[in-house]
Structures are given as C-alpha cells and as structure tokens.
XYZ file of C-alpha atoms in Angstrom:
221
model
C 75.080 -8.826 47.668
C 71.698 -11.186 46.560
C 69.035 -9.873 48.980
C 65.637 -11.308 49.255
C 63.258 -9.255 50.769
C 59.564 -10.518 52.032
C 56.524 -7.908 51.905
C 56.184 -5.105 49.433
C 54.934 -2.302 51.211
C 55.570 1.293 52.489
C 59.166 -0.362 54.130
C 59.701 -3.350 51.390
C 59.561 -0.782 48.468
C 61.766 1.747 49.894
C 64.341 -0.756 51.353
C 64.529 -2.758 48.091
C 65.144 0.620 46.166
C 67.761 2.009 48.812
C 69.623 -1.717 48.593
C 69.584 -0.962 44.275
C 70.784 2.151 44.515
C 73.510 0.841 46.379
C 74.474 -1.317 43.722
C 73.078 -4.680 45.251
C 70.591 -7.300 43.083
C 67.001 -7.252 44.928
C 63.959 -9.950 44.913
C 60.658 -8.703 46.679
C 58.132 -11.648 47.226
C 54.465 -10.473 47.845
C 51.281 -12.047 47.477
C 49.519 -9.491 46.046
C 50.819 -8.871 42.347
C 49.713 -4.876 42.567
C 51.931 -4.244 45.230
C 54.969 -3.854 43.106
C 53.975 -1.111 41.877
C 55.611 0.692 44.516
C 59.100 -0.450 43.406
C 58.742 2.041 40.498
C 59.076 1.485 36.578
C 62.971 1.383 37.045
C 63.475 -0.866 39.702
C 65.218 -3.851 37.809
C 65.057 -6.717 40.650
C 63.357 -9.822 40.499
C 59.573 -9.453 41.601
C 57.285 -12.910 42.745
C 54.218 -13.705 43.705
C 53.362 -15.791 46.528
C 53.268 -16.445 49.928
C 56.840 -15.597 51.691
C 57.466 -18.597 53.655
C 56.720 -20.750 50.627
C 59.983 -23.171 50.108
C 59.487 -22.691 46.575
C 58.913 -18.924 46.438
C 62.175 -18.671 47.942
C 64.138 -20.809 45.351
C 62.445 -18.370 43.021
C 63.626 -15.092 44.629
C 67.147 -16.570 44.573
C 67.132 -17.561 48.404
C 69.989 -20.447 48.150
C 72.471 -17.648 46.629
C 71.181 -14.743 49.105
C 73.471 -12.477 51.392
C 70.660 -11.434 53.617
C 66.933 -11.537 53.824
C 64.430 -8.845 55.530
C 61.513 -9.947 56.536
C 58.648 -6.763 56.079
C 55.402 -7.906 55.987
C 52.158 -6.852 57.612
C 52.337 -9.880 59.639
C 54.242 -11.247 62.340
C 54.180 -14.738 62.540
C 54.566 -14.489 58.443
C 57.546 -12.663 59.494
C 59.627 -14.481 61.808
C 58.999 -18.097 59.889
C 59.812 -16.734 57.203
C 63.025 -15.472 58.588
C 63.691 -18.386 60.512
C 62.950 -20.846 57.179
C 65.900 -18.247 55.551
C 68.151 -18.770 58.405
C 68.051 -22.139 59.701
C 66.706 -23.995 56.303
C 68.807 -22.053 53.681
C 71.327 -20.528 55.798
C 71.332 -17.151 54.885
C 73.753 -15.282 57.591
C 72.219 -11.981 57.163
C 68.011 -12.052 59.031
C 66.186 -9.553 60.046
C 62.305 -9.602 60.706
C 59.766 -6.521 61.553
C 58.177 -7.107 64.422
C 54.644 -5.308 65.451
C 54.905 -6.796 68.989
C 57.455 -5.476 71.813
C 57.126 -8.887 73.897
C 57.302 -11.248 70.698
C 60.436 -9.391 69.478
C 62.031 -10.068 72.491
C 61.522 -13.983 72.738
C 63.056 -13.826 68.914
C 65.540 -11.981 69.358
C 66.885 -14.818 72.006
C 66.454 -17.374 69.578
C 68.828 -15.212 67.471
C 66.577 -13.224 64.670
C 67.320 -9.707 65.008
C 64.311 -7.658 64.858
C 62.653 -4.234 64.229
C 60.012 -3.792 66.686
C 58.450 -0.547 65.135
C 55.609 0.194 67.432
C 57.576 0.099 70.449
C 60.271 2.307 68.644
C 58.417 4.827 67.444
C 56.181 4.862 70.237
C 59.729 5.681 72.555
C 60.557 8.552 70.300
C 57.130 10.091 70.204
C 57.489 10.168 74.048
C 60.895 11.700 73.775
C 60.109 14.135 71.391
C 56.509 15.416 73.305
C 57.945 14.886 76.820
C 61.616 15.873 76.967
C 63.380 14.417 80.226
C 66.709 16.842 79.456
C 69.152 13.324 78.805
C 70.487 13.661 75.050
C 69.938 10.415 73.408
C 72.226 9.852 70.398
C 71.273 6.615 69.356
C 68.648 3.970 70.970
C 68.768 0.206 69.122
C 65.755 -0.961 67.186
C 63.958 -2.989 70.040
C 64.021 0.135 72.081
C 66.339 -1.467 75.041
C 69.766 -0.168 74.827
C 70.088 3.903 74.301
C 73.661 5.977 74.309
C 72.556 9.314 76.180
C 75.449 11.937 77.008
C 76.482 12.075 80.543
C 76.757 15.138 82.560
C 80.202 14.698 84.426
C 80.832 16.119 87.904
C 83.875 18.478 87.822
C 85.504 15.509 90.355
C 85.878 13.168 87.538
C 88.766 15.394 85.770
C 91.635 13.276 85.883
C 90.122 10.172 86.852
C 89.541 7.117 84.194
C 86.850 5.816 82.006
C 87.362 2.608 83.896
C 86.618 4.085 87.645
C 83.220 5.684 85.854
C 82.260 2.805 84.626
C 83.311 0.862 87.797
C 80.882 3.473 89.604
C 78.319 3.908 87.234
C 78.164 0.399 86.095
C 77.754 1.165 82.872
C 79.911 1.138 79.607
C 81.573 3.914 77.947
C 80.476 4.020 74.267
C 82.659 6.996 73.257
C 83.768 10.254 74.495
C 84.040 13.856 72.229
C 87.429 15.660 72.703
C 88.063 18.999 71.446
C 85.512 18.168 68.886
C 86.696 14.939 67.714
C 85.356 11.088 68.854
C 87.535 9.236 70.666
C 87.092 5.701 71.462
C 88.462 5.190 74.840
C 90.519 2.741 77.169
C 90.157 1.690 80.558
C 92.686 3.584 81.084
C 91.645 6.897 79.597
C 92.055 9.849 81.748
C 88.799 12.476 81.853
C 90.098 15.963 80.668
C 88.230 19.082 81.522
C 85.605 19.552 78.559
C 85.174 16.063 77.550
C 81.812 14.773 76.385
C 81.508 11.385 78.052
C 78.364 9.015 76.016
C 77.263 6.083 77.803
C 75.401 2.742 77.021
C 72.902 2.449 78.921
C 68.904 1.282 79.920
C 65.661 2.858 80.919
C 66.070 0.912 84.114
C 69.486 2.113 84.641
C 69.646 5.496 83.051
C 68.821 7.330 85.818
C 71.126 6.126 88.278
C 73.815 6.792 85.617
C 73.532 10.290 85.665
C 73.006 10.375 89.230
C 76.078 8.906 90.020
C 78.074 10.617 87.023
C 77.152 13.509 88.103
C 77.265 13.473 91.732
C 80.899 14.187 93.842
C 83.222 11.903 94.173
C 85.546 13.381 96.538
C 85.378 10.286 99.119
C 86.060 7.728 96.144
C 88.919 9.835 95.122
C-alpha cells in the first residue's frame, strides 16, 4: 500500500514508521521542514513541504496512486478538508482524520470520514481508569460511542439463546468465551454454564444491559 499521511508530529512520525515497518511506501506532508526530523535518519518515504490540503502537495506525496490517507495534524478543519479533498477529489478509499473536537467528529463521521476524536477518548479512559464502575470494557471505538463490556449473566440464562438475551437486553452479542476459547455466536446459540457473554453496547444503554442480564428471568422462561 501508497499511504499519504498529513501532519508530522508526535502521531504522524510514529504512524508513518509503524506503516514502513510493515513493509508499506509512506509520504508525510508538513509545513514545517524541521518536523521530519522525527521520522528518523532511516525512514526512506517521501517527505514534502507544504500545506496538506494543497492540490498540488498531494500530487507530490503520490495522492492519485494512494491506498489510504491519515489526516494528523494539529488542526481540525486542516484535517477533515484535507481528508475530504483525498476522498471525494482523488478518491482514495481508505480516510481517516484526527479530530480534537467530540461534537465536530460526530457531524463527520455522518458525512462518512472516519475519525479519531482523541480528547474525548482519552478523556473516557482516564475516567475509567481513576473511577472504576466494576463493568470490564474490552474494547471502546475511537469516537468513544460504542464499548464491548462483559456481561454478568444470571444463572436463569443457562440454556436459553443469545437471541432471547439480546431480544431482552436489546443489545448485540459481540462474542462469547467458552472453556477458554472465543466463539462467535448464532441466534441460536444456547448459554452453557461458565460462558463469558461480551456485549456491544452504549453509555446510555450500558446500564440497563447489565441490569437486565443479570436480573431473573424465571417469568420470561
């Protein structure tokens, strides 16, 4: 893969020496010449100066043969015309913008640029990590909306199926751990004693989740 990638900083540096590593051919655009410094004496990409939204710029970095283009600046606007100039101008299928602010990252994501809203993220995990609310989170998607947390299962829900859970719960099951091993389910998966049930859920919804996961279901039995 050809990947163009906009901002050489902290994340710019380190993401266009991960995607070398892995084999892939790299072009960091940033307007300030010193910053690729960062990238290290050995990084062999393609390195250019200018402004990241410049048509031109692009062309130089290799934009019209790109795989995917990551938009890293300091700057959000910069950011998301940028990525929208490499999506909808060059049509590069592979976008992805860092995004300071929660409520911009959200209108962009509808317009279909997948972004990294890293304040909002690492503000979430700071929280989880000072104030511990006894859910284990596996996994919670970059804009901080969607989580997988493991479920607590009352013992009533032995021998009943993912799909009446989910019919309960309204929630999705993401996966379940048997005797060790994941296991992508079916609706039609029966619970076994000592299954680890993982569910996708919401911080609006995550608490009536477990509340009715874990309650009795005797009278829905």
């Amino acid at each position: 893969m050809h990947v163009v990638i906009m901002g050489c900083g902290r994340l710019g540096s380190t993401l266009a020496q991960n995607l070398e590593t892995r084999g892939h051919s790299v072009a960091v655009i940033d307007q300030n010449s010193d910053a690729f410094r960062r990238l290290g004496a050995d990084f062999g990409g393609i390195t250019v100066t200018g402004i990241g939204f410049d048509r031109d710029v692009l062309r130089s970095a290799g934009i019209e043969r790109a795989d995917a283009f990551a938009a890293v600046s300091s700057g959000d606007n910069s950011n998301i015309i940028s990525a929208r100039l490499a999506r909808e101008t060059f049509g590069v299928s592979r976008v992805v913008a860092r995004i300071y602010d929660a409520r911009r990252a959200q209108v962009y994501e509808r317009l279909g640029i997948p972004t990294v809203a890293t304040i909002r993220w690492a503000a979430d995990r700071m929280v989880r990590h000072l104030v511990p609310e006894g859910t284990v989170e596996v996994f919670r998607d970059p804009t901080s909306v969607v989580s997988i947390v493991e479920v607590p299962l009352h013992r009533d829900w032995v021998g009943r199926t993912l799909k009446a859970l989910e019919e309960v719960t309204g929630a999705r099951v993401a996966y379940l751990m048997r005797f060790g091993m994941g296991t992508l389910g079916t609706a039609s998966t029966v619970i076994q004693d000592g299954d680890q049930v993982f569910m996708l859920v919401t911080d609006d919804t995550v608490g009536t989740v477990l509340d009715l996961a874990s309650g009795s279901q005797r009278e829905g039995h």
